[in-house]
Amino acid sequence: MNHRTMLVPILQSLIPNEELQPLLQQANYVDTARKFTVYELFIFLAEAALGQWDGYRDGEKRMVACGLRPADHSTISKKAKEVPFSVFKQLLHLLIRKCNRSTRRRLRLPKEPLAVDSTTISAGHNRLPWAPSVKGEKSGIKLHVSLLTETGELHRVTESTGKQHDSTLCSAVTDSNFILVADRAYGKHKQFDAYMEQEQRQYFVIRLRNNTVLHEPVYRERKRPYEHTIEQDLTCQLGTKASLTRYRFRVVKLKDPQGNPVVLATNLHRPSAEKIAEVYRQRWQIEVFFRWIKQHLNVPKLFGKTPNAVYGQLYTALIVYVLLQYVYEQGNSQVHPSARLSFAEFDRLISLAALPPEWVVYLAHHLALP
């Protein structure tokens, strides 16, 4: 039996119904149908993400056990379609503010790395006609996410249809209090100049296309030979004459584990080339995050067809991730070192109701709510 649903009461303590009401007022939403309240819908979607059942109809059998009133499929579908998904989006960021904590900055950088990327969730074209993908054969929606690489904590999230290019939503999830770490989709030369000129400079480590023109390169002096797969470390302007950057940026060239070239641009000049490469390698954490939520939170199985129903489900699934991450991080710091787990092990064992005794005691008696 799956026991992750024991976290639902914890979620209800973290986000009580009283905190939902002001968000409903901001969205100008009036809950006229009392058969199934907005808060019950929120808890229902959270239980869906935590559980291993598929769809609304399977959930009806477990609603009473979750403390919800029975409601038929049409009632839940109508409620999901009517409630603005912005409510769940604000709930997500409210929980992020409550649960996120500062990290130890293991890399000893001036700021903490923040990985930025997007993931696409595809569906049949007839299912989500309002969200056509680039290829036109399927529908697709995107979640644009920034993630703290040291802890795996979510920082900011926004949404778009599949046709929206990643770079256009970058400003919605970046934060100049962190070092932006991103892949080639975010490597716009004009944006690099803008990062240098904004009031609080945005530091970044972003991968460039392999054919990017490096204008007037000057190789940095170095006393020791390069370590690992580092090949070059230089400064230059980026792009052709038509798109040449006004500022000179640092470029670090290296090889990935398969021997393919990787070209990184950054405005960090003090850290070593090896440290710049390590910062970029941490971007892989966001790929792990996307894979995890698709495998464990029912995200690819969209329950509804309207924007409110689809995005409401996705934002509630991310709320569940923040909850699991918070419970895991706090527990791993409190249990005996011999009982410490990886996040994947924690999620697997709590799903199987097979957590070590130290974790059972922690969840029952020592979990502290923010």
JSON list of C-alpha atoms in Angstrom, two decimals, residues 76-288:
[
{"chain": "A", "resi": 76, "resn": "ILE", "atom": "CA", "xyz": [-14.85, 17.44, -9.90]},
{"chain": "A", "resi": 77, "resn": "SER", "atom": "CA", "xyz": [-14.32, 18.15, -13.62]},
{"chain": "A", "resi": 78, "resn": "LYS", "atom": "CA", "xyz": [-16.51, 21.24, -13.49]},
{"chain": "A", "resi": 79, "resn": "LYS", "atom": "CA", "xyz": [-14.74, 22.54, -10.41]},
{"chain": "A", "resi": 80, "resn": "ALA", "atom": "CA", "xyz": [-11.29, 21.97, -11.97]},
{"chain": "A", "resi": 81, "resn": "LYS", "atom": "CA", "xyz": [-12.39, 23.82, -15.11]},
{"chain": "A", "resi": 82, "resn": "GLU", "atom": "CA", "xyz": [-13.75, 26.83, -13.23]},
{"chain": "A", "resi": 83, "resn": "VAL", "atom": "CA", "xyz": [-11.05, 27.52, -10.62]},
{"chain": "A", "resi": 84, "resn": "PRO", "atom": "CA", "xyz": [-8.33, 29.86, -12.03]},
{"chain": "A", "resi": 85, "resn": "PHE", "atom": "CA", "xyz": [-5.02, 28.00, -12.14]},
{"chain": "A", "resi": 86, "resn": "SER", "atom": "CA", "xyz": [-3.30, 31.19, -10.93]},
{"chain": "A", "resi": 87, "resn": "VAL", "atom": "CA", "xyz": [-4.61, 30.27, -7.45]},
{"chain": "A", "resi": 88, "resn": "PHE", "atom": "CA", "xyz": [-2.58, 27.04, -7.43]},
{"chain": "A", "resi": 89, "resn": "LYS", "atom": "CA", "xyz": [0.40, 28.86, -8.91]},
{"chain": "A", "resi": 90, "resn": "GLN", "atom": "CA", "xyz": [0.35, 31.36, -6.03]},
{"chain": "A", "resi": 91, "resn": "LEU", "atom": "CA", "xyz": [-0.06, 28.51, -3.54]},
{"chain": "A", "resi": 92, "resn": "LEU", "atom": "CA", "xyz": [3.08, 26.90, -4.97]},
{"chain": "A", "resi": 93, "resn": "HIS", "atom": "CA", "xyz": [5.16, 30.04, -4.54]},
{"chain": "A", "resi": 94, "resn": "LEU", "atom": "CA", "xyz": [3.69, 30.56, -1.06]},
{"chain": "A", "resi": 95, "resn": "LEU", "atom": "CA", "xyz": [4.88, 27.08, -0.05]},
{"chain": "A", "resi": 96, "resn": "ILE", "atom": "CA", "xyz": [8.28, 27.68, -1.67]},
{"chain": "A", "resi": 97, "resn": "ARG", "atom": "CA", "xyz": [8.76, 30.79, 0.48]},
{"chain": "A", "resi": 98, "resn": "LYS", "atom": "CA", "xyz": [7.78, 28.83, 3.58]},
{"chain": "A", "resi": 99, "resn": "CYS", "atom": "CA", "xyz": [9.96, 25.79, 2.97]},
{"chain": "A", "resi": 100, "resn": "ASN", "atom": "CA", "xyz": [13.10, 26.93, 1.15]},
{"chain": "A", "resi": 101, "resn": "ARG", "atom": "CA", "xyz": [16.23, 27.46, 3.21]},
{"chain": "A", "resi": 102, "resn": "SER", "atom": "CA", "xyz": [19.67, 28.91, 2.42]},
{"chain": "A", "resi": 103, "resn": "THR", "atom": "CA", "xyz": [22.39, 26.45, 1.49]},
{"chain": "A", "resi": 104, "resn": "ARG", "atom": "CA", "xyz": [26.02, 26.10, 2.48]},
{"chain": "A", "resi": 105, "resn": "ARG", "atom": "CA", "xyz": [27.45, 27.12, -0.93]},
{"chain": "A", "resi": 106, "resn": "ARG", "atom": "CA", "xyz": [29.68, 24.10, -1.30]},
{"chain": "A", "resi": 107, "resn": "LEU", "atom": "CA", "xyz": [31.40, 25.54, -4.36]},
{"chain": "A", "resi": 108, "resn": "ARG", "atom": "CA", "xyz": [32.44, 28.71, -2.48]},
{"chain": "A", "resi": 109, "resn": "LEU", "atom": "CA", "xyz": [31.02, 30.98, -5.14]},
{"chain": "A", "resi": 110, "resn": "PRO", "atom": "CA", "xyz": [29.78, 34.54, -4.50]},
{"chain": "A", "resi": 111, "resn": "LYS", "atom": "CA", "xyz": [26.22, 33.33, -5.13]},
{"chain": "A", "resi": 112, "resn": "GLU", "atom": "CA", "xyz": [24.38, 30.03, -5.32]},
{"chain": "A", "resi": 113, "resn": "PRO", "atom": "CA", "xyz": [23.80, 28.38, -8.75]},
{"chain": "A", "resi": 114, "resn": "LEU", "atom": "CA", "xyz": [20.22, 28.43, -10.07]},
{"chain": "A", "resi": 115, "resn": "ALA", "atom": "CA", "xyz": [19.46, 26.01, -12.94]},
{"chain": "A", "resi": 116, "resn": "VAL", "atom": "CA", "xyz": [16.84, 27.17, -15.44]},
{"chain": "A", "resi": 117, "resn": "ASP", "atom": "CA", "xyz": [15.12, 25.01, -18.04]},
{"chain": "A", "resi": 118, "resn": "SER", "atom": "CA", "xyz": [11.72, 23.86, -19.30]},
{"chain": "A", "resi": 119, "resn": "THR", "atom": "CA", "xyz": [9.98, 20.55, -19.85]},
{"chain": "A", "resi": 120, "resn": "THR", "atom": "CA", "xyz": [7.22, 19.78, -22.33]},
{"chain": "A", "resi": 121, "resn": "ILE", "atom": "CA", "xyz": [4.21, 17.62, -21.54]},
{"chain": "A", "resi": 122, "resn": "SER", "atom": "CA", "xyz": [2.62, 16.35, -24.73]},
{"chain": "A", "resi": 123, "resn": "ALA", "atom": "CA", "xyz": [-0.95, 15.29, -25.46]},
{"chain": "A", "resi": 124, "resn": "GLY", "atom": "CA", "xyz": [-3.06, 14.48, -28.50]},
{"chain": "A", "resi": 125, "resn": "HIS", "atom": "CA", "xyz": [-3.89, 17.49, -30.68]},
{"chain": "A", "resi": 126, "resn": "ASN", "atom": "CA", "xyz": [-7.64, 16.99, -30.15]},
{"chain": "A", "resi": 127, "resn": "ARG", "atom": "CA", "xyz": [-7.22, 16.84, -26.37]},
{"chain": "A", "resi": 128, "resn": "LEU", "atom": "CA", "xyz": [-5.59, 20.27, -25.95]},
{"chain": "A", "resi": 129, "resn": "PRO", "atom": "CA", "xyz": [-6.37, 22.23, -29.15]},
{"chain": "A", "resi": 130, "resn": "TRP", "atom": "CA", "xyz": [-5.58, 25.50, -27.36]},
{"chain": "A", "resi": 131, "resn": "ALA", "atom": "CA", "xyz": [-1.94, 24.43, -26.91]},
{"chain": "A", "resi": 132, "resn": "PRO", "atom": "CA", "xyz": [-0.48, 23.46, -30.32]},
{"chain": "A", "resi": 133, "resn": "SER", "atom": "CA", "xyz": [3.13, 22.30, -30.33]},
{"chain": "A", "resi": 134, "resn": "VAL", "atom": "CA", "xyz": [5.87, 23.48, -32.67]},
{"chain": "A", "resi": 135, "resn": "LYS", "atom": "CA", "xyz": [5.55, 20.43, -34.94]},
{"chain": "A", "resi": 136, "resn": "GLY", "atom": "CA", "xyz": [1.76, 20.77, -35.12]},
{"chain": "A", "resi": 137, "resn": "GLU", "atom": "CA", "xyz": [1.10, 17.03, -34.82]},
{"chain": "A", "resi": 138, "resn": "LYS", "atom": "CA", "xyz": [0.49, 17.13, -31.05]},
{"chain": "A", "resi": 139, "resn": "SER", "atom": "CA", "xyz": [-0.52, 19.53, -28.35]},
{"chain": "A", "resi": 140, "resn": "GLY", "atom": "CA", "xyz": [2.01, 20.51, -25.75]},
{"chain": "A", "resi": 141, "resn": "ILE", "atom": "CA", "xyz": [2.37, 22.64, -22.65]},
{"chain": "A", "resi": 142, "resn": "LYS", "atom": "CA", "xyz": [5.58, 23.74, -20.98]},
{"chain": "A", "resi": 143, "resn": "LEU", "atom": "CA", "xyz": [6.64, 24.26, -17.40]},
{"chain": "A", "resi": 144, "resn": "HIS", "atom": "CA", "xyz": [9.51, 26.76, -17.09]},
{"chain": "A", "resi": 145, "resn": "VAL", "atom": "CA", "xyz": [11.39, 26.11, -13.86]},
{"chain": "A", "resi": 146, "resn": "SER", "atom": "CA", "xyz": [14.33, 27.43, -11.87]},
{"chain": "A", "resi": 147, "resn": "LEU", "atom": "CA", "xyz": [15.87, 25.05, -9.35]},
{"chain": "A", "resi": 148, "resn": "LEU", "atom": "CA", "xyz": [18.50, 25.51, -6.62]},
{"chain": "A", "resi": 149, "resn": "THR", "atom": "CA", "xyz": [21.13, 22.99, -7.64]},
{"chain": "A", "resi": 150, "resn": "GLU", "atom": "CA", "xyz": [22.62, 22.51, -4.17]},
{"chain": "A", "resi": 151, "resn": "THR", "atom": "CA", "xyz": [19.41, 21.24, -2.57]},
{"chain": "A", "resi": 152, "resn": "GLY", "atom": "CA", "xyz": [16.99, 20.51, -5.42]},
{"chain": "A", "resi": 153, "resn": "GLU", "atom": "CA", "xyz": [14.56, 23.15, -4.09]},
{"chain": "A", "resi": 154, "resn": "LEU", "atom": "CA", "xyz": [12.18, 24.84, -6.51]},
{"chain": "A", "resi": 155, "resn": "HIS", "atom": "CA", "xyz": [12.63, 28.60, -6.81]},
{"chain": "A", "resi": 156, "resn": "ARG", "atom": "CA", "xyz": [10.24, 29.89, -9.46]},
{"chain": "A", "resi": 157, "resn": "VAL", "atom": "CA", "xyz": [7.84, 28.32, -11.97]},
{"chain": "A", "resi": 158, "resn": "THR", "atom": "CA", "xyz": [5.73, 29.61, -14.83]},
{"chain": "A", "resi": 159, "resn": "GLU", "atom": "CA", "xyz": [3.81, 28.02, -17.69]},
{"chain": "A", "resi": 160, "resn": "SER", "atom": "CA", "xyz": [3.30, 28.37, -21.44]},
{"chain": "A", "resi": 161, "resn": "THR", "atom": "CA", "xyz": [2.10, 26.47, -24.48]},
{"chain": "A", "resi": 162, "resn": "GLY", "atom": "CA", "xyz": [4.53, 24.30, -26.42]},
{"chain": "A", "resi": 163, "resn": "LYS", "atom": "CA", "xyz": [5.21, 26.94, -29.10]},
{"chain": "A", "resi": 164, "resn": "GLN", "atom": "CA", "xyz": [6.66, 29.45, -26.63]},
{"chain": "A", "resi": 165, "resn": "HIS", "atom": "CA", "xyz": [10.46, 29.63, -26.88]},
{"chain": "A", "resi": 166, "resn": "ASP", "atom": "CA", "xyz": [12.35, 29.09, -23.63]},
{"chain": "A", "resi": 167, "resn": "SER", "atom": "CA", "xyz": [14.32, 32.34, -23.84]},
{"chain": "A", "resi": 168, "resn": "THR", "atom": "CA", "xyz": [11.15, 34.47, -23.84]},
{"chain": "A", "resi": 169, "resn": "LEU", "atom": "CA", "xyz": [10.15, 33.12, -20.41]},
{"chain": "A", "resi": 170, "resn": "CYS", "atom": "CA", "xyz": [13.65, 33.20, -18.90]},
{"chain": "A", "resi": 171, "resn": "SER", "atom": "CA", "xyz": [13.10, 36.49, -17.05]},
{"chain": "A", "resi": 172, "resn": "ALA", "atom": "CA", "xyz": [10.06, 35.01, -15.28]},
{"chain": "A", "resi": 173, "resn": "VAL", "atom": "CA", "xyz": [12.14, 32.35, -13.50]},
{"chain": "A", "resi": 174, "resn": "THR", "atom": "CA", "xyz": [15.61, 33.92, -13.14]},
{"chain": "A", "resi": 175, "resn": "ASP", "atom": "CA", "xyz": [16.83, 35.86, -10.10]},
{"chain": "A", "resi": 176, "resn": "SER", "atom": "CA", "xyz": [19.89, 38.12, -9.89]},
{"chain": "A", "resi": 177, "resn": "ASN", "atom": "CA", "xyz": [20.50, 36.89, -6.34]},
{"chain": "A", "resi": 178, "resn": "PHE", "atom": "CA", "xyz": [21.73, 33.63, -7.91]},
{"chain": "A", "resi": 179, "resn": "ILE", "atom": "CA", "xyz": [24.06, 32.48, -10.69]},
{"chain": "A", "resi": 180, "resn": "LEU", "atom": "CA", "xyz": [21.95, 31.57, -13.72]},
{"chain": "A", "resi": 181, "resn": "VAL", "atom": "CA", "xyz": [22.95, 28.15, -15.13]},
{"chain": "A", "resi": 182, "resn": "ALA", "atom": "CA", "xyz": [21.30, 27.21, -18.42]},
{"chain": "A", "resi": 183, "resn": "ASP", "atom": "CA", "xyz": [21.63, 25.34, -21.71]},
{"chain": "A", "resi": 184, "resn": "ARG", "atom": "CA", "xyz": [21.92, 26.62, -25.28]},
{"chain": "A", "resi": 185, "resn": "ALA", "atom": "CA", "xyz": [18.27, 27.69, -25.59]},
{"chain": "A", "resi": 186, "resn": "TYR", "atom": "CA", "xyz": [19.04, 30.61, -23.25]},
{"chain": "A", "resi": 187, "resn": "GLY", "atom": "CA", "xyz": [22.28, 31.72, -24.96]},
{"chain": "A", "resi": 188, "resn": "LYS", "atom": "CA", "xyz": [21.10, 35.01, -26.50]},
{"chain": "A", "resi": 189, "resn": "HIS", "atom": "CA", "xyz": [23.98, 37.47, -26.99]},
{"chain": "A", "resi": 190, "resn": "LYS", "atom": "CA", "xyz": [21.86, 40.59, -26.50]},
{"chain": "A", "resi": 191, "resn": "GLN", "atom": "CA", "xyz": [20.63, 39.17, -23.21]},
{"chain": "A", "resi": 192, "resn": "PHE", "atom": "CA", "xyz": [24.24, 38.71, -22.04]},
{"chain": "A", "resi": 193, "resn": "ASP", "atom": "CA", "xyz": [24.80, 42.45, -22.45]},
{"chain": "A", "resi": 194, "resn": "ALA", "atom": "CA", "xyz": [21.51, 43.17, -20.65]},
{"chain": "A", "resi": 195, "resn": "TYR", "atom": "CA", "xyz": [22.63, 41.04, -17.69]},
{"chain": "A", "resi": 196, "resn": "MET", "atom": "CA", "xyz": [25.74, 43.24, -17.36]},
{"chain": "A", "resi": 197, "resn": "GLU", "atom": "CA", "xyz": [23.79, 46.49, -17.45]},
{"chain": "A", "resi": 198, "resn": "GLN", "atom": "CA", "xyz": [20.90, 45.74, -15.11]},
{"chain": "A", "resi": 199, "resn": "GLU", "atom": "CA", "xyz": [20.92, 47.38, -11.68]},
{"chain": "A", "resi": 200, "resn": "GLN", "atom": "CA", "xyz": [21.92, 44.18, -9.88]},
{"chain": "A", "resi": 201, "resn": "ARG", "atom": "CA", "xyz": [24.18, 42.28, -12.25]},
{"chain": "A", "resi": 202, "resn": "GLN", "atom": "CA", "xyz": [22.97, 38.83, -13.24]},
{"chain": "A", "resi": 203, "resn": "TYR", "atom": "CA", "xyz": [25.85, 36.37, -13.11]},
{"chain": "A", "resi": 204, "resn": "PHE", "atom": "CA", "xyz": [25.51, 33.39, -15.42]},
{"chain": "A", "resi": 205, "resn": "VAL", "atom": "CA", "xyz": [27.08, 30.22, -16.81]},
{"chain": "A", "resi": 206, "resn": "ILE", "atom": "CA", "xyz": [25.34, 29.38, -20.08]},
{"chain": "A", "resi": 207, "resn": "ARG", "atom": "CA", "xyz": [26.25, 26.91, -22.79]},
{"chain": "A", "resi": 208, "resn": "LEU", "atom": "CA", "xyz": [26.83, 28.33, -26.27]},
{"chain": "A", "resi": 209, "resn": "ARG", "atom": "CA", "xyz": [26.31, 26.73, -29.64]},
{"chain": "A", "resi": 210, "resn": "ASN", "atom": "CA", "xyz": [29.48, 25.08, -30.87]},
{"chain": "A", "resi": 211, "resn": "ASN", "atom": "CA", "xyz": [29.62, 27.34, -33.95]},
{"chain": "A", "resi": 212, "resn": "THR", "atom": "CA", "xyz": [29.41, 30.61, -31.96]},
{"chain": "A", "resi": 213, "resn": "VAL", "atom": "CA", "xyz": [31.93, 33.14, -33.33]},
{"chain": "A", "resi": 214, "resn": "LEU", "atom": "CA", "xyz": [34.52, 34.22, -30.73]},
{"chain": "A", "resi": 215, "resn": "HIS", "atom": "CA", "xyz": [35.69, 37.73, -31.67]},
{"chain": "A", "resi": 216, "resn": "GLU", "atom": "CA", "xyz": [39.25, 38.77, -30.72]},
{"chain": "A", "resi": 217, "resn": "PRO", "atom": "CA", "xyz": [39.92, 35.97, -28.17]},
{"chain": "A", "resi": 218, "resn": "VAL", "atom": "CA", "xyz": [42.54, 36.56, -25.48]},
{"chain": "A", "resi": 219, "resn": "TYR", "atom": "CA", "xyz": [43.67, 33.45, -23.60]},
{"chain": "A", "resi": 220, "resn": "ARG", "atom": "CA", "xyz": [43.86, 33.75, -19.84]},
{"chain": "A", "resi": 221, "resn": "GLU", "atom": "CA", "xyz": [47.19, 33.15, -18.15]},
{"chain": "A", "resi": 222, "resn": "ARG", "atom": "CA", "xyz": [47.44, 30.05, -16.01]},
{"chain": "A", "resi": 223, "resn": "LYS", "atom": "CA", "xyz": [50.29, 28.60, -13.96]},
{"chain": "A", "resi": 224, "resn": "ARG", "atom": "CA", "xyz": [49.00, 25.03, -13.67]},
{"chain": "A", "resi": 225, "resn": "PRO", "atom": "CA", "xyz": [47.83, 22.68, -16.46]},
{"chain": "A", "resi": 226, "resn": "TYR", "atom": "CA", "xyz": [44.10, 22.24, -16.94]},
{"chain": "A", "resi": 227, "resn": "GLU", "atom": "CA", "xyz": [42.41, 19.45, -15.00]},
{"chain": "A", "resi": 228, "resn": "HIS", "atom": "CA", "xyz": [39.79, 16.95, -16.20]},
{"chain": "A", "resi": 229, "resn": "THR", "atom": "CA", "xyz": [38.48, 17.79, -19.68]},
{"chain": "A", "resi": 230, "resn": "ILE", "atom": "CA", "xyz": [39.11, 21.56, -19.73]},
{"chain": "A", "resi": 231, "resn": "GLU", "atom": "CA", "xyz": [40.73, 22.65, -23.00]},
{"chain": "A", "resi": 232, "resn": "GLN", "atom": "CA", "xyz": [40.66, 26.45, -23.21]},
{"chain": "A", "resi": 233, "resn": "ASP", "atom": "CA", "xyz": [39.93, 29.48, -21.02]},
{"chain": "A", "resi": 234, "resn": "LEU", "atom": "CA", "xyz": [39.68, 32.87, -22.74]},
{"chain": "A", "resi": 235, "resn": "THR", "atom": "CA", "xyz": [37.87, 36.19, -22.96]},
{"chain": "A", "resi": 236, "resn": "CYS", "atom": "CA", "xyz": [36.24, 37.60, -26.09]},
{"chain": "A", "resi": 237, "resn": "GLN", "atom": "CA", "xyz": [33.25, 39.27, -27.62]},
{"chain": "A", "resi": 238, "resn": "LEU", "atom": "CA", "xyz": [30.58, 36.91, -28.85]},
{"chain": "A", "resi": 239, "resn": "GLY", "atom": "CA", "xyz": [28.85, 36.70, -32.22]},
{"chain": "A", "resi": 240, "resn": "THR", "atom": "CA", "xyz": [29.21, 38.05, -35.72]},
{"chain": "A", "resi": 241, "resn": "LYS", "atom": "CA", "xyz": [29.30, 41.76, -36.57]},
{"chain": "A", "resi": 242, "resn": "ALA", "atom": "CA", "xyz": [25.50, 41.84, -36.75]},
{"chain": "A", "resi": 243, "resn": "SER", "atom": "CA", "xyz": [25.07, 40.35, -33.26]},
{"chain": "A", "resi": 244, "resn": "LEU", "atom": "CA", "xyz": [28.38, 41.22, -31.59]},
{"chain": "A", "resi": 245, "resn": "THR", "atom": "CA", "xyz": [28.20, 41.73, -27.84]},
{"chain": "A", "resi": 246, "resn": "ARG", "atom": "CA", "xyz": [29.27, 45.08, -26.45]},
{"chain": "A", "resi": 247, "resn": "TYR", "atom": "CA", "xyz": [31.06, 43.43, -23.50]},
{"chain": "A", "resi": 248, "resn": "ARG", "atom": "CA", "xyz": [33.79, 40.84, -23.42]},
{"chain": "A", "resi": 249, "resn": "PHE", "atom": "CA", "xyz": [32.82, 37.59, -21.75]},
{"chain": "A", "resi": 250, "resn": "ARG", "atom": "CA", "xyz": [34.75, 34.63, -20.47]},
{"chain": "A", "resi": 251, "resn": "VAL", "atom": "CA", "xyz": [34.54, 31.39, -22.49]},
{"chain": "A", "resi": 252, "resn": "VAL", "atom": "CA", "xyz": [35.54, 27.99, -21.13]},
{"chain": "A", "resi": 253, "resn": "LYS", "atom": "CA", "xyz": [35.84, 25.08, -23.58]},
{"chain": "A", "resi": 254, "resn": "LEU", "atom": "CA", "xyz": [35.74, 21.46, -22.41]},
{"chain": "A", "resi": 255, "resn": "LYS", "atom": "CA", "xyz": [34.58, 17.98, -23.45]},
{"chain": "A", "resi": 256, "resn": "ASP", "atom": "CA", "xyz": [31.58, 16.10, -22.06]},
{"chain": "A", "resi": 257, "resn": "PRO", "atom": "CA", "xyz": [31.89, 12.42, -20.94]},
{"chain": "A", "resi": 258, "resn": "GLN", "atom": "CA", "xyz": [31.17, 11.29, -24.53]},
{"chain": "A", "resi": 259, "resn": "GLY", "atom": "CA", "xyz": [33.94, 13.50, -25.92]},
{"chain": "A", "resi": 260, "resn": "ASN", "atom": "CA", "xyz": [31.61, 16.11, -27.44]},
{"chain": "A", "resi": 261, "resn": "PRO", "atom": "CA", "xyz": [32.65, 19.78, -27.25]},
{"chain": "A", "resi": 262, "resn": "VAL", "atom": "CA", "xyz": [31.00, 22.03, -24.65]},
{"chain": "A", "resi": 263, "resn": "VAL", "atom": "CA", "xyz": [31.41, 25.82, -24.88]},
{"chain": "A", "resi": 264, "resn": "LEU", "atom": "CA", "xyz": [30.43, 27.83, -21.81]},
{"chain": "A", "resi": 265, "resn": "ALA", "atom": "CA", "xyz": [30.00, 31.61, -21.58]},
{"chain": "A", "resi": 266, "resn": "THR", "atom": "CA", "xyz": [30.11, 33.39, -18.24]},
{"chain": "A", "resi": 267, "resn": "ASN", "atom": "CA", "xyz": [30.69, 36.79, -16.63]},
{"chain": "A", "resi": 268, "resn": "LEU", "atom": "CA", "xyz": [32.36, 35.16, -13.60]},
{"chain": "A", "resi": 269, "resn": "HIS", "atom": "CA", "xyz": [36.08, 35.90, -13.86]},
{"chain": "A", "resi": 270, "resn": "ARG", "atom": "CA", "xyz": [37.51, 34.93, -10.47]},
{"chain": "A", "resi": 271, "resn": "PRO", "atom": "CA", "xyz": [36.60, 31.20, -10.19]},
{"chain": "A", "resi": 272, "resn": "SER", "atom": "CA", "xyz": [38.86, 28.69, -11.91]},
{"chain": "A", "resi": 273, "resn": "ALA", "atom": "CA", "xyz": [37.87, 27.09, -15.22]},
{"chain": "A", "resi": 274, "resn": "GLU", "atom": "CA", "xyz": [37.33, 23.81, -13.35]},
{"chain": "A", "resi": 275, "resn": "LYS", "atom": "CA", "xyz": [34.88, 25.49, -10.99]},
{"chain": "A", "resi": 276, "resn": "ILE", "atom": "CA", "xyz": [32.97, 27.05, -13.91]},
{"chain": "A", "resi": 277, "resn": "ALA", "atom": "CA", "xyz": [32.68, 23.57, -15.44]},
{"chain": "A", "resi": 278, "resn": "GLU", "atom": "CA", "xyz": [31.43, 22.16, -12.12]},
{"chain": "A", "resi": 279, "resn": "VAL", "atom": "CA", "xyz": [28.76, 24.88, -11.91]},
{"chain": "A", "resi": 280, "resn": "TYR", "atom": "CA", "xyz": [27.48, 23.89, -15.35]},
{"chain": "A", "resi": 281, "resn": "ARG", "atom": "CA", "xyz": [27.53, 20.18, -14.47]},
{"chain": "A", "resi": 282, "resn": "GLN", "atom": "CA", "xyz": [25.10, 20.96, -11.65]},
{"chain": "A", "resi": 283, "resn": "ARG", "atom": "CA", "xyz": [22.53, 21.93, -14.30]},
{"chain": "A", "resi": 284, "resn": "TRP", "atom": "CA", "xyz": [21.89, 18.19, -14.65]},
{"chain": "A", "resi": 285, "resn": "GLN", "atom": "CA", "xyz": [19.92, 18.39, -11.38]},
{"chain": "A", "resi": 286, "resn": "ILE", "atom": "CA", "xyz": [17.04, 20.07, -13.18]},
{"chain": "A", "resi": 287, "resn": "GLU", "atom": "CA", "xyz": [16.92, 17.22, -15.72]},
{"chain": "A", "resi": 288, "resn": "VAL", "atom": "CA", "xyz": [16.74, 14.76, -12.81]}
]
